[in-house]
Short mmCIF file of C-alpha atoms in Angstrom, two decimals:
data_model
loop_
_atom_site.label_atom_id
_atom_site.label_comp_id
_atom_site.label_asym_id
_atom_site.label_seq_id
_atom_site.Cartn_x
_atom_site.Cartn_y
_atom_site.Cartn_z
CA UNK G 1 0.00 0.00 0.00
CA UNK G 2 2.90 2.94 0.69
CA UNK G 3 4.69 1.51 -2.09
CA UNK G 4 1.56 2.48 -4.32
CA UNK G 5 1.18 5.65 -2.62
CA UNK G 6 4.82 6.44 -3.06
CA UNK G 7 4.19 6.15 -7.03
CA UNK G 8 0.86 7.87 -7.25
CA UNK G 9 2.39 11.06 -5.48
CA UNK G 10 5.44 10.47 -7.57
CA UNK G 11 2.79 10.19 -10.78
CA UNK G 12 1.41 13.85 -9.52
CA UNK G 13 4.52 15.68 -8.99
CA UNK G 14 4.91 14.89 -12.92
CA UNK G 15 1.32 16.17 -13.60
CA UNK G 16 2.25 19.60 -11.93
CA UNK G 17 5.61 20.56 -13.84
CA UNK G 18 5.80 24.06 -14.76
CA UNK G 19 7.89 25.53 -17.51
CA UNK G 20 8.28 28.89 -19.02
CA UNK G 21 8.40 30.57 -22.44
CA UNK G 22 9.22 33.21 -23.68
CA UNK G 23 6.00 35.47 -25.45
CA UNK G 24 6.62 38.30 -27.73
CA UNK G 25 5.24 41.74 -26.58
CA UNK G 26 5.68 44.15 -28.64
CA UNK G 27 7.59 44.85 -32.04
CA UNK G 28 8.01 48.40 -33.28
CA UNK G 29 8.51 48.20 -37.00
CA UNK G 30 9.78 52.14 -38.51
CA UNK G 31 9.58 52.58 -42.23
CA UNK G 32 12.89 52.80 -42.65
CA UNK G 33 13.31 48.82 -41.93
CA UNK G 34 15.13 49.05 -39.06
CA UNK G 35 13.13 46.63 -36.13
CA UNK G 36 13.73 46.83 -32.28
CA UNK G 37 12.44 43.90 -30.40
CA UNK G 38 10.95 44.40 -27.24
CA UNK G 39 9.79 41.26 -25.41
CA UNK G 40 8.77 39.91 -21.58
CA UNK G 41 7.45 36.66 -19.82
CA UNK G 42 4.97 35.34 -18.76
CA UNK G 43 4.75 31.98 -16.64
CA UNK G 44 2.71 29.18 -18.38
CA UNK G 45 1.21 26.27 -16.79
CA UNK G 46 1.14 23.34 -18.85
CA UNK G 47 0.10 19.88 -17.69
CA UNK G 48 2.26 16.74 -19.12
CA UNK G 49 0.18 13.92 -19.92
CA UNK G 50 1.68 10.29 -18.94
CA UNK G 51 0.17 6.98 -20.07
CA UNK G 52 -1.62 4.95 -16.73
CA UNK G 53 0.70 3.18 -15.34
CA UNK G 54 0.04 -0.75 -15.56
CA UNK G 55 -2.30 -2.51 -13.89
CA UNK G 56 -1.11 -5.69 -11.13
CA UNK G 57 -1.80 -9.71 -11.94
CA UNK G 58 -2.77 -11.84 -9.81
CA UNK G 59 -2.90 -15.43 -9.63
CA UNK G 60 -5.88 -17.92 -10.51
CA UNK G 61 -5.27 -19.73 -6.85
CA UNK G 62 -5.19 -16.24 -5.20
CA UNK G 63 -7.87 -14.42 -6.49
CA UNK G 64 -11.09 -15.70 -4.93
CA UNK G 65 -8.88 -14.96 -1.18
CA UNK G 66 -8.13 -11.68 -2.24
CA UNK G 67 -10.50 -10.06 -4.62
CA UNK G 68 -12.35 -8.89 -1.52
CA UNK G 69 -9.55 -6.98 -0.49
CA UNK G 70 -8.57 -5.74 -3.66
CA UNK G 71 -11.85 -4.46 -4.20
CA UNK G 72 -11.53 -2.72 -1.05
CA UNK G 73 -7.76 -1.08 -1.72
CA UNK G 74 -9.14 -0.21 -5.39
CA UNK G 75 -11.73 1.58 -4.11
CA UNK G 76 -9.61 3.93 -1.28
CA UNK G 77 -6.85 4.20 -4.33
CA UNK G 78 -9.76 5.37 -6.26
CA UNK G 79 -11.04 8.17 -3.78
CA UNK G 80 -7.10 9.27 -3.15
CA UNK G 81 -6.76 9.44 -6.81
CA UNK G 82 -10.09 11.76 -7.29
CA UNK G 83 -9.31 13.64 -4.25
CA UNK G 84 -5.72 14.96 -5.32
CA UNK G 85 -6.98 15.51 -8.81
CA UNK G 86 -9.95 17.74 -7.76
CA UNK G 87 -7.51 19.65 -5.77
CA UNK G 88 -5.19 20.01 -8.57
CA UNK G 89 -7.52 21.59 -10.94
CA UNK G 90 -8.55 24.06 -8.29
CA UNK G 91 -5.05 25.18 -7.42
CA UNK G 92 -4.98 25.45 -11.07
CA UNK G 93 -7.83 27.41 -11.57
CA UNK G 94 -6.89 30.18 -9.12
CA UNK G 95 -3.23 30.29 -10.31
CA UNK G 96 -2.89 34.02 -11.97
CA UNK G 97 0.32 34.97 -13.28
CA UNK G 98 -0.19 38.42 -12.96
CA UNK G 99 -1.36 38.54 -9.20
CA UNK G 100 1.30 40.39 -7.72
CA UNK G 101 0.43 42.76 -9.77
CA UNK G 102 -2.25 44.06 -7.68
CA UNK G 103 -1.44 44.26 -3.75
CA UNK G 104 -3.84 47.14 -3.20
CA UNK G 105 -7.16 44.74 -4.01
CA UNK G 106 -9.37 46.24 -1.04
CA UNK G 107 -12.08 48.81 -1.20
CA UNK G 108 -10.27 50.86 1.23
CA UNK G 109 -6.88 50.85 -0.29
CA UNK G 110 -8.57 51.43 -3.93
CA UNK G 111 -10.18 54.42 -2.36
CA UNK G 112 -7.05 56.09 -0.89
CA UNK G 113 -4.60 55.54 -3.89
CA UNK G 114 -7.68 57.18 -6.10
CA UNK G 115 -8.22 59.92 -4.13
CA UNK G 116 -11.12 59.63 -3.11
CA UNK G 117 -12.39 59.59 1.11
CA UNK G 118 -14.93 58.54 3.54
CA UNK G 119 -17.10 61.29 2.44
CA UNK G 120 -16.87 60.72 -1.11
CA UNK G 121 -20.14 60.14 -2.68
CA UNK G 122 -19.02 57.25 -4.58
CA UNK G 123 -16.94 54.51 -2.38
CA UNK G 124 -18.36 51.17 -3.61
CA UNK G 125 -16.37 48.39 -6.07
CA UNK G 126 -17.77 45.62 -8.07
CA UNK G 127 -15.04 43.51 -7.78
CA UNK G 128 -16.78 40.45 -9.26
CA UNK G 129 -16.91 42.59 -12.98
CA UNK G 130 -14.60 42.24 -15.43
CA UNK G 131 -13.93 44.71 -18.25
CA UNK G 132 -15.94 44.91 -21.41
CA UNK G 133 -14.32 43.14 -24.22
CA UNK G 134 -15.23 45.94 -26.46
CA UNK G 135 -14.69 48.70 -23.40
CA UNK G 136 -13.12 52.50 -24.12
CA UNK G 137 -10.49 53.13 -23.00
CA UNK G 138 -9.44 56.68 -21.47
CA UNK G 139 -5.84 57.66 -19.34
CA UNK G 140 -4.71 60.99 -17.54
CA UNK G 141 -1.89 61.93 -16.27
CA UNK G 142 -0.75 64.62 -13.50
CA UNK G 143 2.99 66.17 -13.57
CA UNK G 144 4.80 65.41 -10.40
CA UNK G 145 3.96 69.23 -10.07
CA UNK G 146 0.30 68.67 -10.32
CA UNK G 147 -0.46 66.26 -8.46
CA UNK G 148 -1.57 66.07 -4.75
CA UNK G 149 1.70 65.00 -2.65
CA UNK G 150 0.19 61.70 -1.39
CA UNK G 151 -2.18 60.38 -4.31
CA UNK G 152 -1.61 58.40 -7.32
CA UNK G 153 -0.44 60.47 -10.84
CA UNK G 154 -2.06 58.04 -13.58
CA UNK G 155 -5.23 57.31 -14.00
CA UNK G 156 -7.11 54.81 -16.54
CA UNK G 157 -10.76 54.42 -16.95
CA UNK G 158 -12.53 51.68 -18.21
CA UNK G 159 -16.30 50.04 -18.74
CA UNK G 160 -16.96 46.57 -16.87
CA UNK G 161 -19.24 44.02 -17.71
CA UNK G 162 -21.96 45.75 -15.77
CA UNK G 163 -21.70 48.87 -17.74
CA UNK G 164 -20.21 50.67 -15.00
CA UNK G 165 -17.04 52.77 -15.56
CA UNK G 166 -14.32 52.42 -13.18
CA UNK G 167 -11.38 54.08 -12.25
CA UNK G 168 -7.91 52.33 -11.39
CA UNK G 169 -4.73 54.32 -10.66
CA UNK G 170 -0.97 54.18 -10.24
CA UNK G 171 2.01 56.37 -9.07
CA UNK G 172 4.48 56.98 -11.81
CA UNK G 173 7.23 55.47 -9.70
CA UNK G 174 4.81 52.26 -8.82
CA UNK G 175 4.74 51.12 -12.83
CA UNK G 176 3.10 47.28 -10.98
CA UNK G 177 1.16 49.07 -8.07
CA UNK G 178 -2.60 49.49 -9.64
CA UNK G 179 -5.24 50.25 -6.80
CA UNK G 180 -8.54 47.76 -7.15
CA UNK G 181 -11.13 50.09 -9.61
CA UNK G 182 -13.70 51.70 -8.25
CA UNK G 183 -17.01 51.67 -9.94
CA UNK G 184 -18.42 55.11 -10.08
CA UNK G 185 -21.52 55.44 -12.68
CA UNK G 186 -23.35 53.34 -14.98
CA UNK G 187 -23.21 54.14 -18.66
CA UNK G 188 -24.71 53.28 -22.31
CA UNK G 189 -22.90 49.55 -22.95
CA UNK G 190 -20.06 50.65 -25.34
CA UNK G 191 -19.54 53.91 -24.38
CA UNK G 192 -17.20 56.34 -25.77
CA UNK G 193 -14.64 57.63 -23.19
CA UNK G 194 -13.17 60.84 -22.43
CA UNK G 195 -11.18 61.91 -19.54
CA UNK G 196 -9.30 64.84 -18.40
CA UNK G 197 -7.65 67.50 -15.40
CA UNK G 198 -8.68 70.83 -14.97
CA UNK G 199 -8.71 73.54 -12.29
CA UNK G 200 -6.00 73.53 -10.04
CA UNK G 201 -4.83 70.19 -11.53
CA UNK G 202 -6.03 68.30 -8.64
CA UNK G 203 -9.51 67.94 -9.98
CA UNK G 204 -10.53 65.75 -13.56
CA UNK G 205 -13.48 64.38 -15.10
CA UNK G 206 -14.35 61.82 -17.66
CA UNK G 207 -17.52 62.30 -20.06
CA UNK G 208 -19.45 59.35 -21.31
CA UNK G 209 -22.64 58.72 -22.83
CA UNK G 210 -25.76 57.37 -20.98
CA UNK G 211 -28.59 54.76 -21.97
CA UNK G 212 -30.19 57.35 -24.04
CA UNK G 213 -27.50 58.73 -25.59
CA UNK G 214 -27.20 62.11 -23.50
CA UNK G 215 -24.13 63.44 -23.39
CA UNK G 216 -22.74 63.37 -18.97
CA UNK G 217 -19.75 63.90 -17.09
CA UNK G 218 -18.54 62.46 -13.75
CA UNK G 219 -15.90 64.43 -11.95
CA UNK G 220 -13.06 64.17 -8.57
CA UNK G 221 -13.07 67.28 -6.43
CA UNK G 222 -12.62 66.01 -3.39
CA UNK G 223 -15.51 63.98 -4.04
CA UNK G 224 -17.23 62.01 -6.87
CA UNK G 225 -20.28 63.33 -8.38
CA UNK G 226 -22.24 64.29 -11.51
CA UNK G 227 -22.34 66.84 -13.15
CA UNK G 228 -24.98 69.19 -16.06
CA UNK G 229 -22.80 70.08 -19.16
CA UNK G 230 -26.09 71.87 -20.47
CA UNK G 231 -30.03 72.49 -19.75
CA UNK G 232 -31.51 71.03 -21.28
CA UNK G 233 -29.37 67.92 -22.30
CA UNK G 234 -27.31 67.33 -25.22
CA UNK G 235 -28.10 64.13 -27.11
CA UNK G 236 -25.84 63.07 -29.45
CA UNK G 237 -25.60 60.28 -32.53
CA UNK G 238 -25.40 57.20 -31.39
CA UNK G 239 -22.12 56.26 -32.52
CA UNK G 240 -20.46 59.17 -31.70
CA UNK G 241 -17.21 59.41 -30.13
CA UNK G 242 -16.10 61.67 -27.77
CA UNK G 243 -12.52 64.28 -26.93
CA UNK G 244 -11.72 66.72 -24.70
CA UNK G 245 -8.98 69.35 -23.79
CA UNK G 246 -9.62 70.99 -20.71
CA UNK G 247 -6.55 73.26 -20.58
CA UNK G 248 -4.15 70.86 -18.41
CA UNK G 249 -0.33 72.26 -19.04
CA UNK G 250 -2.01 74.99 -21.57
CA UNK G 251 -4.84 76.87 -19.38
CA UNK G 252 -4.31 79.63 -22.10
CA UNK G 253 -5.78 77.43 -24.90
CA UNK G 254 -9.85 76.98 -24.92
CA UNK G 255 -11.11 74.08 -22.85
CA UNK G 256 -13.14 72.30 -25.78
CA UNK G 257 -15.37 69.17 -25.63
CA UNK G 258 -16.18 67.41 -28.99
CA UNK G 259 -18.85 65.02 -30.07
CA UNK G 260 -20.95 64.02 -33.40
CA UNK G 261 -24.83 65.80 -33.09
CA UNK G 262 -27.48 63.70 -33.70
CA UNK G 263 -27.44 64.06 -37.44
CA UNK G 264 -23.73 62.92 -37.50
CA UNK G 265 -21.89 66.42 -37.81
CA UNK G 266 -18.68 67.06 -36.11
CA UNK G 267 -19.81 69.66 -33.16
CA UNK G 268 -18.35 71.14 -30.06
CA UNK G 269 -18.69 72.87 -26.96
CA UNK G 270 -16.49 75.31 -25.23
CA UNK G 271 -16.18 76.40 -21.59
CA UNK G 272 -16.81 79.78 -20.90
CA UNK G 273 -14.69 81.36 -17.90
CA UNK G 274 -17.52 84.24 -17.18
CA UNK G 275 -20.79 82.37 -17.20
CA UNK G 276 -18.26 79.30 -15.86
CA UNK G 277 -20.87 76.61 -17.96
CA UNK G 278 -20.32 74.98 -21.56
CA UNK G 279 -21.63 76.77 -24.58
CA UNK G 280 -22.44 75.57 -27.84
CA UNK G 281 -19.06 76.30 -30.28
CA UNK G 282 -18.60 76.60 -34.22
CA UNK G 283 -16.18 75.89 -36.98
CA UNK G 284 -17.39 78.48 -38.85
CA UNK G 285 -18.50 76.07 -41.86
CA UNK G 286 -19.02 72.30 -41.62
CA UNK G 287 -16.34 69.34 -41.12
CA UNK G 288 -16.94 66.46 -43.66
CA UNK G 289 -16.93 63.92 -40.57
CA UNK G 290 -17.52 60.33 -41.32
CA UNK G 291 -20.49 59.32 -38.68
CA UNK G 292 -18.82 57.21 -36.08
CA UNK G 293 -15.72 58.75 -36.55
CA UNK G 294 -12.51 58.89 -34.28
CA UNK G 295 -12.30 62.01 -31.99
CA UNK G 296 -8.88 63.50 -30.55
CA UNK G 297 -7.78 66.72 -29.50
CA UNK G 298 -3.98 67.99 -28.37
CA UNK G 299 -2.24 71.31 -27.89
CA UNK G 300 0.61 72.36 -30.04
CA UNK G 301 3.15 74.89 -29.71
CA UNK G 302 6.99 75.17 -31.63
CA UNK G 303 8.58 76.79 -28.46
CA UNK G 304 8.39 76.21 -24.79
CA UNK G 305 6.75 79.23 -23.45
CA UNK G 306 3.19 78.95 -24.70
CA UNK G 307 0.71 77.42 -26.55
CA UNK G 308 -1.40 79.15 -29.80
CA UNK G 309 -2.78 76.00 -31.23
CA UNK G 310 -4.98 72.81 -30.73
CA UNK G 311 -4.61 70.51 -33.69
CA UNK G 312 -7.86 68.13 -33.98
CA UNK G 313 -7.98 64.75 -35.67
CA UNK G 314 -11.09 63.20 -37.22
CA UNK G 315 -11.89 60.77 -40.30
CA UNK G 316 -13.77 62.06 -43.22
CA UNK G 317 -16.45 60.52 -45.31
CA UNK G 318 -13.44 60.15 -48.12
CA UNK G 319 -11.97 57.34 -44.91
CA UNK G 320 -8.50 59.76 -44.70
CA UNK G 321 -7.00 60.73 -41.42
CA UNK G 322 -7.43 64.16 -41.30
CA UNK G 323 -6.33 67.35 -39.37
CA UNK G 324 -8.19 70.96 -38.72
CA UNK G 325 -6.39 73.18 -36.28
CA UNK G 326 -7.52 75.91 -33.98
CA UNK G 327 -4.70 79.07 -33.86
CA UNK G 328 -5.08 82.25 -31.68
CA UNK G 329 -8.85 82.03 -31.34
CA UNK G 330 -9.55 81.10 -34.83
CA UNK G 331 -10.42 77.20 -36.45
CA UNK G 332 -8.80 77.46 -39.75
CA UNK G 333 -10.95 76.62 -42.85
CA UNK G 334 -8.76 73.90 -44.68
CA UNK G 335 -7.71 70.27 -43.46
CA UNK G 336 -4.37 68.42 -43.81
CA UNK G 337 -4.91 65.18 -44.48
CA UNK G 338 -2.87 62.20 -43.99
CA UNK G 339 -3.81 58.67 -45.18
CA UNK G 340 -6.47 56.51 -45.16
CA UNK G 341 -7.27 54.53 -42.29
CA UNK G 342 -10.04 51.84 -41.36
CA UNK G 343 -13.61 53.48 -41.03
CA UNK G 344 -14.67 54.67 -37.30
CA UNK G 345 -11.48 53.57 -35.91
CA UNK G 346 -10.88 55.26 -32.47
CA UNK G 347 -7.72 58.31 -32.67
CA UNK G 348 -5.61 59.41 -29.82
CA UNK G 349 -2.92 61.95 -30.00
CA UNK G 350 -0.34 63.86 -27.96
CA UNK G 351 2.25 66.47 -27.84
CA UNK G 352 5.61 66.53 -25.99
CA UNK G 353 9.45 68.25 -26.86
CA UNK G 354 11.49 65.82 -27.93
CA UNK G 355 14.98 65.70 -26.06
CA UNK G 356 16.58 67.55 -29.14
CA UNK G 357 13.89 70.38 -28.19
CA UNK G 358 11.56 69.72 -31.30
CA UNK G 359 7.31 69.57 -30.54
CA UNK G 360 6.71 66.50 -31.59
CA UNK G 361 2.83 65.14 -32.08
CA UNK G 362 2.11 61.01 -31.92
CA UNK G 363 -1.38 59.99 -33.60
CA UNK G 364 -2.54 56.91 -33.13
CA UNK G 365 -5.13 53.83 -34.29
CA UNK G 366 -5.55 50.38 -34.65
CA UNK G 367 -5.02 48.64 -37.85
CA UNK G 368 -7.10 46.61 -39.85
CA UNK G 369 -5.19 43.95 -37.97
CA UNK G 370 -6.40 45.57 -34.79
CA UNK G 371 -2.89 46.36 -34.36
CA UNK G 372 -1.62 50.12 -33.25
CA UNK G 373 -0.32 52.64 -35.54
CA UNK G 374 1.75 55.35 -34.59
CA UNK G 375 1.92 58.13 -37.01
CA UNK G 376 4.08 61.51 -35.86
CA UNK G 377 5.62 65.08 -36.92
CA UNK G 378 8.33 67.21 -36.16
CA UNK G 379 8.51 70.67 -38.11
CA UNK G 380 11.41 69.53 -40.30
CA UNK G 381 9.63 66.88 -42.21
CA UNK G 382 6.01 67.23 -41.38
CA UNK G 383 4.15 63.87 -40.96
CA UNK G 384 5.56 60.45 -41.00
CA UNK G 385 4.23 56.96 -40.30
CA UNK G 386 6.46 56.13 -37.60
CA UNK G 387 5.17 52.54 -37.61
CA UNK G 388 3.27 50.46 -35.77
CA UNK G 389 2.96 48.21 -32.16
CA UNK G 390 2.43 44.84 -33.33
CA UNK G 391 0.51 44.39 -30.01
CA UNK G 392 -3.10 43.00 -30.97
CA UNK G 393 -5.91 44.48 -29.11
CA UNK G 394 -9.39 43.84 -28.83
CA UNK G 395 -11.67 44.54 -31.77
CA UNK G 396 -13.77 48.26 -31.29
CA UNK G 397 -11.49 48.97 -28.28
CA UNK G 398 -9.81 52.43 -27.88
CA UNK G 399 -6.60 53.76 -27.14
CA UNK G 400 -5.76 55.78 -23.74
CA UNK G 401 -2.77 58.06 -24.35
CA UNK G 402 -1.26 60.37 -22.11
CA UNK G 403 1.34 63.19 -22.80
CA UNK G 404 4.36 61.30 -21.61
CA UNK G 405 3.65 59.01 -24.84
CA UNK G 406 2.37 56.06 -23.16
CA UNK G 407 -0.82 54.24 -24.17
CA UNK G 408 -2.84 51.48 -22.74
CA UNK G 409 -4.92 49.34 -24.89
CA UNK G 410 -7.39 46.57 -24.19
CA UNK G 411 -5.77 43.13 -25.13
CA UNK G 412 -8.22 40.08 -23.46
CA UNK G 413 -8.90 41.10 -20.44
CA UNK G 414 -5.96 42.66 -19.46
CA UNK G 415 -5.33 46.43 -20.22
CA UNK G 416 -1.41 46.74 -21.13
CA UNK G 417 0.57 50.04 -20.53
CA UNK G 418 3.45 50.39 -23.49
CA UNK G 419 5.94 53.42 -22.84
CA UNK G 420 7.81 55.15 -25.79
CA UNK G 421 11.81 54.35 -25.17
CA UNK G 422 14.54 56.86 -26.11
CA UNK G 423 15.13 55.76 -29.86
CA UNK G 424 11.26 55.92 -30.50
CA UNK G 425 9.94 52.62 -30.00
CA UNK G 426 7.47 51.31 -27.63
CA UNK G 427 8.11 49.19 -25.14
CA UNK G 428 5.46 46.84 -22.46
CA UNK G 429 5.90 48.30 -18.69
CA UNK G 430 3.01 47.67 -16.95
CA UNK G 431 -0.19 45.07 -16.81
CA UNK G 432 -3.43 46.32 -15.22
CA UNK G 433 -5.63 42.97 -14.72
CA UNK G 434 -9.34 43.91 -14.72
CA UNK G 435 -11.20 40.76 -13.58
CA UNK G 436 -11.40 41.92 -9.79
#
């Protein structure tokens, strides 16, 4: 009997072996040819199958004396053998490769790293949701200047299963710290995403769109809470996307939301200081805007003192990429356009000085192989495709970019943080795992 149970235990430890391999990340291709690999690991189980080990003969003259008692030993062998599988495939089933990822999963913790406190009006999690497979995606970030001296700097913002939108959050110096989301509002399944800072930095807001289409948005100032854009409501087309720019590092540029109306034309709204509410904006004439087309908005300037210019990025009916900028209080009446891109794809763009000292704008989209695009310009050469992140996420997801060129996109259920590196590329640095 302890010789058997010596080899079924030995049979077991072979079941459990664990190996590793390596899985490729990320892959920025330029034009020019020239690839830098980028790649990490992640821990695999696999499970080695072994053939049943033989069964043991017995004689003719023994059998009748001991098939009693083999029928007995069979039968406890049995149970032991059920037993340790049973707990095998549980242990299996709660292995995660990414859990240390997350030491803050607690309502309480979540609530501190976010900022938010006992009063807040919104304190609750639903930790059982995991994130939309189709969710928006929509990232902020606060300069260590801007942000409060204890509370996280980036924050990403997400739909879950529920159709709630949650918040998760990092410091900068933390890259594998994320706080357990907190669900703060439910919204329209599918919603469009838009998030930003404003005020003295310490506040921001996301806008989304509700069950009937009416245009909301949910704000942090020292609380959570709703909040009117207009009376009465704005309603916009159903597959509108959303941007906005609400002055963060530029508070001299115009603080600008942007949506499609309900007959599919590019509209806007712009915050007025004196009457401190939105008001309805115009382009003077209007934007050929395919319906359902990508929104994004970014300030640009060519020197470090101050901005003049927001440069905004939409798709026209024709399917190209194209660009209408704002200067000195005026929206100019001519487009640049680009290239053509997939139809509705979601945009996201952002500005920052290269370490040479040039402005440099990134512009980015998925591919028709749902993989990300990074298109850029610097004043010498105007636009280039700078090439893509062969990382594959999930079909009608978004992008979240924030001004220190990193993006997180939605790949499974897993929202992946990729940071630009010094020769241009992008690089994986951080997992946020959403199934809490």
């Amino acid at each position: 009997m302890f010789a058997e149970s010596s080899s079924l235990a030995q049979l077991l430890v072979c079941c459990t072996q664990t190996v590793q391999r390596p899985l490729p990340v990320s892959r920025f291709v330029p034009v020019d040819g020239k690839q830098t690999a980028f790649a990490t690991e992640k821990e695999a189980v696999v499970l080695h199958q072994h053939k049943p080990l033989s069964g043991v003969a017995t004689s003719p003259r023994s059998f009748a004396r001991w098939s009693g008692k083999i029928r007995i030993i069979t039968g406890i062998v049995a149970l032991l053998i059920i037993g340790l599988i049973v707990g095998l495939a549980v242990g299996l089933t709660k292995y995660n490769p990414h859990s240390n990822i997350h030491p803050q999963n607690n309502t309480s913790t979540s609530a501190s790293a976010s900022g938010t406190s006992s009063t807040s009006s919104t304190t609750a999690t639903s930790t059982a949701q995991g994130i939309r497979s189709d969710s928006s995606i929509a990232a902020i970030l606060y300069s260590a200047s801007q942000a409060p001296p204890t509370a996280d700097n980036i924050y990403v913002f997400y739909q879950d299963t529920n159709g709630y939108i949650k918040e998760t959050s990092r410091s900068s110096s933390s890259p594998d710290n994320w706080a357990a989301p907190i669900a703060l509002v439910k919204a329209k399944a599918k919603t469009p995403l838009a998030a930003a800072i404003w005020g003295t930095f310490s506040q921001r807001s996301f806008f989304y769109l509700d069950a009937n289409n009416v245009l909301c948005e949910y704000f942090w100032d020292q609380v959570w809470g709703p909040r009117n854009i207009t009376q009465p409501p704005i309603t916009v087309h159903p597959m509108s996307q959303l941007a906005v720019y609400l002055g963060e590092l530029y508070p001299e540029l115009p603080q600008l939301l942007l949506y499609q109306d309900t007959s599919g034309s590019l509209a806007f709204l712009s915050w007025n200081n004196n009457s401190n509410s939105w008001q309805t904006g115009s382009f003077g004439q209007s934007l050929d805007s395919l319906v359902g087309t990508g929104i994004s908005i970014t300030p640009y300037e060519t020197s470090e003192t101050a901005a003049t210019q927001l440069q905004l990025f939409y798709q026209k009916s024709s399917m190209s990429l194209s660009i209408r900028t704002w200067n000195t209080g005026v929206w100019g009446s001519n487009d640049t356009n680009l290239e053509l891109i997939p139809a509705t794809v979601p945009l996201a763009s952002s500005f920052y000085f290269s370490g040479s000292g040039n402005p440099v704008i990134n512009v980015m989209y998925p591919s028709i192989l749902e993989h990300v695009i990074v298109d850029y310009q610097v004043p010498a050469d105007g636009w280039n495709t700078g090439g893509e992140v062969s990382v594959t996420i999930n079909t009608n997801s978004s992008i979240g970019l924030i001004t220190s060129q990193r993006f997180y996109a939605l790949v499974g259920n897993e929202i992946e943080e990729y940071s630009q590196q010094a020769n241009g590329s992008f690089t994986l640095t951080s997992i946020i795992t959403t199934n809490f």
